[in-house]
Amino acid sequence: MESSQSTLIVPPGYRPLLDPRHTERAIQKIKEAFQTSLAYELNLVRVTAPLFVRAHQGINDDLNGVERPVRFQVGGLGNEEAEIVQSLAKWKRLALADLGFSPGEGIYADMNAVRPDDTMDNIHSLYVDQWDWELALEPGERTRAVLERVVRTVYDVIRRTERYICHEYEELSPQLPREITIVHALDLARRYPGLSPKEREYRLCRDHGAIFITGIGAPLGDLPPHDGRAPDYDDWTTETAPGYRGLNGDILVYDEVLDIPLELSSMGIRVDPAALERQLEISGATDRRELYFHRRLLAGELPASIGGGIGQSRLCMFYLRKAHIGEIQSGLWPREMARACQEAGIPLL
């Protein structure tokens, strides 16, 4: 594993544009404006989200398929095990069904998670806070056109909020382009042969400012997948055109402070029973068919949907031109990293 020093980026001559007190106020403004706009544009209702769920039900997410959830025993439940959520992708779909939401209606929630396997660096911490949203669809809306329409709507909210906060603080200026560039991971690999997936992201994001990479999870012809995805929430196997698969992807923007592509959102159209069966087979996870969530999905009890998570701290970090996510959220950091940030004038909360 890399040392904490090697994973820290210190931008030359960095100085925060807002002091900690004004930063806290700006965070509040961003969160209020963004969630209001997102809810309006996608017709979402705020719901209360769980911090933890019962273990062994298939409700929690394993993200790329390898991350360990924080698990503990609950004395009041006869020492039954519970897990702190890693995201709410599957829980939200259950909520859509149980609360009776119709196609065109959806929900969003403040999701707070602990991900102990995340590397701690400028943009990763143990604590994850995001808006988790889910929109019910008609079965016939599980298409690439619907995915791209919703991606552009979400991006418009991201861009609109940037313009708002820049209007509030003269120290800030807008950076996002008017349009987001959408590209399939297979075309990205063909455009930049010989580069790694992260290097491809950097090149495209630096050139266009904001991108959505679709088709994440499935093999890219003879190449491995762009990145991993768990088999039971996003649909990464449905064919959308000859040779192209996947109804999911990531929104990334170019972060000028750190000179990196910054992922703000992972989202996608969710698996239907056929896609779930396919992806469980590919992933060697067919035993999950017996879990609570999977049984309900395979029985046709859950609506078709599209959803995702949008990082709150990352979004604020980008808008406020911060060099470290620890300038936005209070957390635990390796001592060497905290010392290096202090010496570089990066004020961690």
GROMACS .gro file of C-alpha atoms in nm:
model
  349
    1MET     CA    1   0.000   0.000   0.000
    2GLU     CA    2   0.124   0.351  -0.078
    3SER     CA    3   0.225   0.572   0.211
    4SER     CA    4   0.001   0.861   0.308
    5GLN     CA    5   0.272   1.102   0.190
    6SER     CA    6   0.273   0.957  -0.162
    7THR     CA    7  -0.105   0.990  -0.200
    8LEU     CA    8  -0.119   1.358  -0.099
    9ILE     CA    9  -0.120   1.621  -0.373
   10VAL     CA   10   0.006   1.962  -0.259
   11PRO     CA   11  -0.071   2.225  -0.527
   12PRO     CA   12   0.217   2.473  -0.557
   13GLY     CA   13   0.135   2.805  -0.393
   14TYR     CA   14  -0.206   2.688  -0.273
   15ARG     CA   15  -0.408   2.925  -0.055
   16PRO     CA   16  -0.777   2.873   0.028
   17LEU     CA   17  -1.005   3.129  -0.135
   18LEU     CA   18  -1.241   3.122   0.167
   19ASP     CA   19  -1.141   3.097   0.532
   20PRO     CA   20  -1.290   2.815   0.744
   21ARG     CA   21  -1.578   3.025   0.879
   22HIS     CA   22  -1.690   3.143   0.534
   23THR     CA   23  -1.634   2.791   0.403
   24GLU     CA   24  -1.883   2.650   0.654
   25ARG     CA   25  -2.143   2.907   0.551
   26ALA     CA   26  -2.080   2.836   0.181
   27ILE     CA   27  -2.124   2.461   0.240
   28GLN     CA   28  -2.467   2.527   0.388
   29LYS     CA   29  -2.567   2.743   0.091
   30ILE     CA   30  -2.446   2.485  -0.160
   31LYS     CA   31  -2.629   2.197   0.005
   32GLU     CA   32  -2.955   2.387   0.037
   33ALA     CA   33  -2.946   2.511  -0.323
   34PHE     CA   34  -2.834   2.184  -0.481
   35GLN     CA   35  -3.083   1.950  -0.317
   36THR     CA   36  -3.373   2.188  -0.381
   37SER     CA   37  -3.284   2.211  -0.750
   38LEU     CA   38  -3.221   1.837  -0.789
   39ALA     CA   39  -3.553   1.750  -0.625
   40TYR     CA   40  -3.741   1.990  -0.851
   41GLU     CA   41  -3.577   1.880  -1.178
   42LEU     CA   42  -3.619   1.506  -1.115
   43ASN     CA   43  -3.949   1.521  -0.920
   44LEU     CA   44  -3.797   1.377  -0.602
   45VAL     CA   45  -3.926   1.370  -0.245
   46ARG     CA   46  -3.685   1.370   0.047
   47VAL     CA   47  -3.700   1.056   0.263
   48THR     CA   48  -3.524   0.955   0.582
   49ALA     CA   49  -3.241   0.711   0.517
   50PRO     CA   50  -3.096   0.444   0.745
   51LEU     CA   51  -2.745   0.469   0.887
   52PHE     CA   52  -2.732   0.091   0.921
   53VAL     CA   53  -2.923  -0.213   0.795
   54ARG     CA   54  -2.946  -0.580   0.888
   55ALA     CA   55  -2.653  -0.784   0.757
   56HIS     CA   56  -2.694  -1.079   0.519
   57GLN     CA   57  -3.009  -0.937   0.352
   58GLY     CA   58  -2.845  -0.816   0.030
   59ILE     CA   59  -2.959  -0.459   0.101
   60ASN     CA   60  -2.618  -0.307   0.167
   61ASP     CA   61  -2.389  -0.243  -0.128
   62ASP     CA   62  -2.042  -0.378  -0.191
   63LEU     CA   63  -1.973  -0.109  -0.454
   64ASN     CA   64  -1.685  -0.251  -0.664
   65GLY     CA   65  -1.750  -0.591  -0.511
   66VAL     CA   66  -1.464  -0.602  -0.260
   67GLU     CA   67  -1.520  -0.326  -0.002
   68ARG     CA   68  -1.591  -0.444   0.354
   69PRO     CA   69  -1.884  -0.290   0.540
   70VAL     CA   70  -1.849  -0.193   0.904
   71ARG     CA   71  -2.036  -0.470   1.087
   72PHE     CA   72  -2.142  -0.494   1.452
   73GLN     CA   73  -2.371  -0.694   1.678
   74VAL     CA   74  -2.691  -0.543   1.823
   75GLY     CA   75  -2.759  -0.658   2.177
   76GLY     CA   76  -3.127  -0.564   2.161
   77LEU     CA   77  -3.171  -0.792   1.859
   78GLY     CA   78  -3.018  -1.097   2.019
   79ASN     CA   79  -2.672  -1.005   1.887
   80GLU     CA   80  -2.797  -1.006   1.528
   81GLU     CA   81  -2.545  -0.841   1.299
   82ALA     CA   82  -2.602  -0.499   1.140
   83GLU     CA   83  -2.393  -0.306   0.888
   84ILE     CA   84  -2.331   0.064   0.836
   85VAL     CA   85  -2.448   0.143   0.484
   86GLN     CA   86  -2.194   0.193   0.205
   87SER     CA   87  -2.455   0.338  -0.027
   88LEU     CA   88  -2.833   0.321  -0.056
   89ALA     CA   89  -2.865   0.192  -0.414
   90LYS     CA   90  -3.067  -0.117  -0.325
   91TRP     CA   91  -3.241   0.026  -0.018
   92LYS     CA   92  -3.383   0.310  -0.232
   93ARG     CA   93  -3.535   0.067  -0.478
   94LEU     CA   94  -3.709  -0.116  -0.196
   95ALA     CA   95  -3.832   0.221  -0.068
   96LEU     CA   96  -3.978   0.311  -0.409
   97ALA     CA   97  -4.181  -0.010  -0.402
   98ASP     CA   98  -4.283   0.000  -0.037
   99LEU     CA   99  -4.383   0.368  -0.044
  100GLY     CA  100  -4.584   0.325  -0.365
  101PHE     CA  101  -4.397   0.561  -0.599
  102SER     CA  102  -4.511   0.560  -0.963
  103PRO     CA  103  -4.299   0.601  -1.278
  104GLY     CA  104  -4.178   0.960  -1.302
  105GLU     CA  105  -4.166   0.997  -0.923
  106GLY     CA  106  -3.867   0.945  -0.699
  107ILE     CA  107  -3.686   0.997  -0.374
  108TYR     CA  108  -3.361   1.139  -0.242
  109ALA     CA  109  -3.189   1.108   0.093
  110ASP     CA  110  -2.884   1.228   0.281
  111MET     CA  111  -2.662   0.922   0.294
  112ASN     CA  112  -2.385   0.901   0.554
  113ALA     CA  113  -2.150   0.606   0.531
  114VAL     CA  114  -1.822   0.468   0.660
  115ARG     CA  115  -1.593   0.297   0.408
  116PRO     CA  116  -1.290   0.163   0.595
  117ASP     CA  117  -1.119   0.032   0.280
  118ASP     CA  118  -1.106   0.367   0.101
  119THR     CA  119  -0.759   0.513   0.055
  120MET     CA  120  -0.720   0.841   0.241
  121ASP     CA  121  -0.596   1.116   0.012
  122ASN     CA  122  -0.707   1.456  -0.119
  123ILE     CA  123  -1.048   1.329  -0.232
  124HIS     CA  124  -1.108   1.014  -0.022
  125SER     CA  125  -1.180   0.974   0.347
  126LEU     CA  126  -1.333   0.714   0.575
  127TYR     CA  127  -1.655   0.915   0.584
  128VAL     CA  128  -1.882   0.945   0.281
  129ASP     CA  129  -2.170   1.189   0.255
  130GLN     CA  130  -2.382   1.202  -0.056
  131TRP     CA  131  -2.726   1.268  -0.194
  132ASP     CA  132  -2.863   0.927  -0.287
  133TRP     CA  133  -3.153   0.954  -0.531
  134GLU     CA  134  -3.376   0.708  -0.717
  135LEU     CA  135  -3.640   0.771  -0.984
  136ALA     CA  136  -3.903   0.513  -1.084
  137LEU     CA  137  -3.928   0.436  -1.457
  138GLU     CA  138  -4.158   0.255  -1.692
  139PRO     CA  139  -3.996  -0.075  -1.798
  140GLY     CA  140  -3.971   0.056  -2.154
  141GLU     CA  141  -3.761   0.353  -2.035
  142ARG     CA  142  -3.459   0.135  -1.960
  143THR     CA  143  -3.270   0.284  -2.257
  144ARG     CA  144  -2.952   0.474  -2.331
  145ALA     CA  145  -3.157   0.777  -2.439
  146VAL     CA  146  -3.325   0.798  -2.098
  147LEU     CA  147  -2.990   0.753  -1.921
  148GLU     CA  148  -2.832   1.038  -2.118
  149ARG     CA  149  -3.133   1.266  -2.064
  150VAL     CA  150  -3.114   1.219  -1.689
  151VAL     CA  151  -2.734   1.264  -1.692
  152ARG     CA  152  -2.776   1.599  -1.865
  153THR     CA  153  -3.042   1.703  -1.614
  154VAL     CA  154  -2.817   1.618  -1.319
  155TYR     CA  155  -2.526   1.798  -1.482
  156ASP     CA  156  -2.740   2.106  -1.539
  157VAL     CA  157  -2.814   2.114  -1.165
  158ILE     CA  158  -2.441   2.081  -1.090
  159ARG     CA  159  -2.357   2.365  -1.326
  160ARG     CA  160  -2.642   2.587  -1.207
  161THR     CA  161  -2.533   2.547  -0.847
  162GLU     CA  162  -2.177   2.642  -0.941
  163ARG     CA  163  -2.301   2.963  -1.096
  164TYR     CA  164  -2.510   3.037  -0.787
  165ILE     CA  165  -2.227   2.996  -0.536
  166CYS     CA  166  -1.989   3.194  -0.757
  167HIS     CA  167  -2.243   3.476  -0.755
  168GLU     CA  168  -2.251   3.461  -0.374
  169TYR     CA  169  -1.871   3.479  -0.336
  170GLU     CA  170  -1.671   3.708  -0.562
  171GLU     CA  171  -1.355   3.508  -0.486
  172LEU     CA  172  -1.496   3.223  -0.696
  173SER     CA  173  -1.551   3.202  -1.071
  174PRO     CA  174  -1.737   2.938  -1.279
  175GLN     CA  175  -1.532   2.671  -1.453
  176LEU     CA  176  -1.778   2.413  -1.583
  177PRO     CA  177  -1.857   2.397  -1.957
  178ARG     CA  178  -2.211   2.446  -2.079
  179GLU     CA  179  -2.246   2.084  -2.196
  180ILE     CA  180  -2.124   1.755  -2.056
  181THR     CA  181  -1.940   1.520  -2.294
  182ILE     CA  182  -2.079   1.165  -2.295
  183VAL     CA  183  -1.856   0.879  -2.412
  184HIS     CA  184  -1.871   0.502  -2.382
  185ALA     CA  185  -1.579   0.337  -2.202
  186LEU     CA  186  -1.507   0.128  -2.515
  187ASP     CA  187  -1.467   0.439  -2.732
  188LEU     CA  188  -1.251   0.596  -2.462
  189ALA     CA  189  -1.021   0.293  -2.466
  190ARG     CA  190  -0.996   0.309  -2.845
  191ARG     CA  191  -0.926   0.683  -2.837
  192TYR     CA  192  -0.636   0.643  -2.596
  193PRO     CA  193  -0.478   0.303  -2.662
  194GLY     CA  194  -0.201   0.213  -2.424
  195LEU     CA  195  -0.329   0.435  -2.142
  196SER     CA  196  -0.477   0.306  -1.818
  197PRO     CA  197  -0.844   0.380  -1.737
  198LYS     CA  198  -0.741   0.660  -1.495
  199GLU     CA  199  -0.508   0.810  -1.755
  200ARG     CA  200  -0.792   0.802  -2.012
  201GLU     CA  201  -1.021   0.980  -1.767
  202TYR     CA  202  -0.761   1.248  -1.709
  203ARG     CA  203  -0.702   1.317  -2.078
  204LEU     CA  204  -1.069   1.341  -2.170
  205CYS     CA  205  -1.167   1.536  -1.859
  206ARG     CA  206  -0.884   1.786  -1.900
  207ASP     CA  207  -0.984   1.845  -2.262
  208HIS     CA  208  -1.360   1.878  -2.208
  209GLY     CA  209  -1.407   1.991  -1.847
  210ALA     CA  210  -1.701   1.763  -1.766
  211ILE     CA  211  -1.759   1.407  -1.888
  212PHE     CA  212  -1.987   1.109  -1.837
  213ILE     CA  213  -1.825   0.772  -1.902
  214THR     CA  214  -2.087   0.506  -1.967
  215GLY     CA  215  -2.056   0.127  -1.981
  216ILE     CA  216  -1.856   0.076  -1.661
  217GLY     CA  217  -1.841  -0.281  -1.535
  218ALA     CA  218  -1.846  -0.493  -1.850
  219PRO     CA  219  -1.540  -0.609  -2.049
  220LEU     CA  220  -1.446  -0.374  -2.333
  221GLY     CA  221  -1.407  -0.619  -2.618
  222ASP     CA  222  -1.068  -0.782  -2.555
  223LEU     CA  223  -0.988  -0.532  -2.279
  224PRO     CA  224  -1.086  -0.559  -1.912
  225PRO     CA  225  -1.366  -0.339  -1.772
  226HIS     CA  226  -1.298   0.031  -1.725
  227ASP     CA  227  -1.370  -0.021  -1.356
  228GLY     CA  228  -1.551  -0.269  -1.135
  229ARG     CA  229  -1.919  -0.265  -1.041
  230ALA     CA  230  -2.121  -0.485  -0.809
  231PRO     CA  231  -2.358  -0.715  -1.000
  232ASP     CA  232  -2.685  -0.625  -0.832
  233TYR     CA  233  -2.769  -0.259  -0.879
  234ASP     CA  234  -2.641  -0.088  -1.199
  235ASP     CA  235  -2.709  -0.260  -1.532
  236TRP     CA  236  -2.372  -0.292  -1.704
  237THR     CA  237  -2.452  -0.580  -1.941
  238THR     CA  238  -2.756  -0.475  -2.146
  239GLU     CA  239  -2.658  -0.414  -2.507
  240THR     CA  240  -2.725  -0.056  -2.616
  241ALA     CA  241  -2.575  -0.086  -2.969
  242PRO     CA  242  -2.376  -0.358  -3.147
  243GLY     CA  243  -2.065  -0.413  -2.937
  244TYR     CA  244  -2.168  -0.166  -2.666
  245ARG     CA  245  -2.305  -0.263  -2.326
  246GLY     CA  246  -2.409  -0.083  -2.012
  247LEU     CA  247  -2.674   0.161  -1.889
  248ASN     CA  248  -2.462   0.322  -1.621
  249GLY     CA  249  -2.161   0.547  -1.573
  250ASP     CA  250  -1.975   0.817  -1.382
  251ILE     CA  251  -1.985   1.198  -1.396
  252LEU     CA  252  -1.638   1.351  -1.367
  253VAL     CA  253  -1.521   1.713  -1.382
  254TYR     CA  254  -1.174   1.856  -1.427
  255ASP     CA  255  -1.039   1.987  -1.098
  256GLU     CA  256  -0.794   2.267  -1.181
  257VAL     CA  257  -0.664   2.295  -0.824
  258LEU     CA  258  -0.545   1.933  -0.811
  259ASP     CA  259  -0.510   1.878  -1.188
  260ILE     CA  260  -0.720   1.559  -1.170
  261PRO     CA  261  -1.050   1.421  -1.297
  262LEU     CA  262  -1.283   1.442  -0.998
  263GLU     CA  263  -1.569   1.192  -0.984
  264LEU     CA  264  -1.883   1.361  -0.852
  265SER     CA  265  -2.144   1.096  -0.922
  266SER     CA  266  -2.188   0.729  -1.006
  267MET     CA  267  -2.531   0.651  -1.148
  268GLY     CA  268  -2.724   0.425  -1.377
  269ILE     CA  269  -3.038   0.244  -1.479
  270ARG     CA  270  -3.084  -0.045  -1.240
  271VAL     CA  271  -3.089  -0.415  -1.322
  272ASP     CA  272  -3.412  -0.586  -1.419
  273PRO     CA  273  -3.451  -0.958  -1.337
  274ALA     CA  274  -3.280  -1.067  -1.660
  275ALA     CA  275  -2.982  -0.834  -1.612
  276LEU     CA  276  -2.950  -0.938  -1.248
  277GLU     CA  277  -2.938  -1.307  -1.343
  278ARG     CA  278  -2.677  -1.231  -1.610
  279GLN     CA  279  -2.456  -1.025  -1.383
  280LEU     CA  280  -2.475  -1.268  -1.093
  281GLU     CA  281  -2.358  -1.543  -1.329
  282ILE     CA  282  -2.072  -1.331  -1.465
  283SER     CA  283  -1.964  -1.233  -1.114
  284GLY     CA  284  -1.990  -1.583  -0.970
  285ALA     CA  285  -2.241  -1.458  -0.716
  286THR     CA  286  -2.548  -1.669  -0.794
  287ASP     CA  287  -2.583  -1.751  -0.424
  288ARG     CA  288  -2.720  -1.397  -0.377
  289ARG     CA  289  -3.044  -1.505  -0.543
  290GLU     CA  290  -3.162  -1.624  -0.201
  291LEU     CA  291  -3.111  -1.288  -0.027
  292TYR     CA  292  -3.410  -1.069   0.061
  293PHE     CA  293  -3.345  -0.791  -0.190
  294HIS     CA  294  -3.266  -1.028  -0.473
  295ARG     CA  295  -3.570  -1.247  -0.413
  296ARG     CA  296  -3.798  -0.944  -0.434
  297LEU     CA  297  -3.633  -0.817  -0.750
  298LEU     CA  298  -3.645  -1.155  -0.924
  299ALA     CA  299  -4.011  -1.189  -0.822
  300GLY     CA  300  -4.091  -0.864  -1.007
  301GLU     CA  301  -4.182  -0.672  -0.692
  302LEU     CA  302  -3.946  -0.378  -0.749
  303PRO     CA  303  -4.000  -0.102  -1.007
  304ALA     CA  304  -3.767  -0.022  -1.292
  305SER     CA  305  -3.557   0.274  -1.185
  306ILE     CA  306  -3.257   0.496  -1.240
  307GLY     CA  307  -3.053   0.637  -0.957
  308GLY     CA  308  -2.719   0.735  -0.820
  309GLY     CA  309  -2.517   0.908  -0.556
  310ILE     CA  310  -2.374   1.260  -0.569
  311GLY     CA  311  -2.088   1.334  -0.332
  312GLN     CA  312  -2.171   1.628  -0.107
  313SER     CA  313  -1.821   1.698   0.025
  314ARG     CA  314  -1.665   1.647  -0.316
  315LEU     CA  315  -1.912   1.883  -0.479
  316CYS     CA  316  -1.842   2.149  -0.215
  317MET     CA  317  -1.468   2.088  -0.249
  318PHE     CA  318  -1.490   2.147  -0.624
  319TYR     CA  319  -1.709   2.458  -0.603
  320LEU     CA  320  -1.495   2.620  -0.333
  321ARG     CA  321  -1.165   2.527  -0.506
  322LYS     CA  322  -1.030   2.334  -0.210
  323ALA     CA  323  -0.719   2.117  -0.222
  324HIS     CA  324  -0.834   1.855   0.029
  325ILE     CA  325  -1.169   1.703   0.123
  326GLY     CA  326  -1.066   1.755   0.485
  327GLU     CA  327  -1.125   2.128   0.430
  328ILE     CA  328  -1.494   2.041   0.387
  329GLN     CA  329  -1.555   1.754   0.630
  330SER     CA  330  -1.414   1.671   0.970
  331GLY     CA  331  -1.231   1.338   0.970
  332LEU     CA  332  -0.938   1.123   1.072
  333TRP     CA  333  -0.615   1.153   0.873
  334PRO     CA  334  -0.273   0.990   0.891
  335ARG     CA  335  -0.044   1.201   1.109
  336GLU     CA  336   0.207   1.248   0.827
  337MET     CA  337  -0.068   1.374   0.597
  338ALA     CA  338  -0.206   1.613   0.859
  339ARG     CA  339   0.143   1.749   0.921
  340ALA     CA  340   0.211   1.793   0.549
  341CYS     CA  341  -0.121   1.974   0.502
  342GLN     CA  342  -0.046   2.210   0.789
  343GLU     CA  343   0.295   2.291   0.643
  344ALA     CA  344   0.138   2.353   0.300
  345GLY     CA  345  -0.132   2.587   0.433
  346ILE     CA  346  -0.415   2.338   0.378
  347PRO     CA  347  -0.643   2.378   0.685
  348LEU     CA  348  -0.800   2.041   0.771
  349LEU     CA  349  -1.113   2.059   0.986
   0.00000   0.00000   0.00000
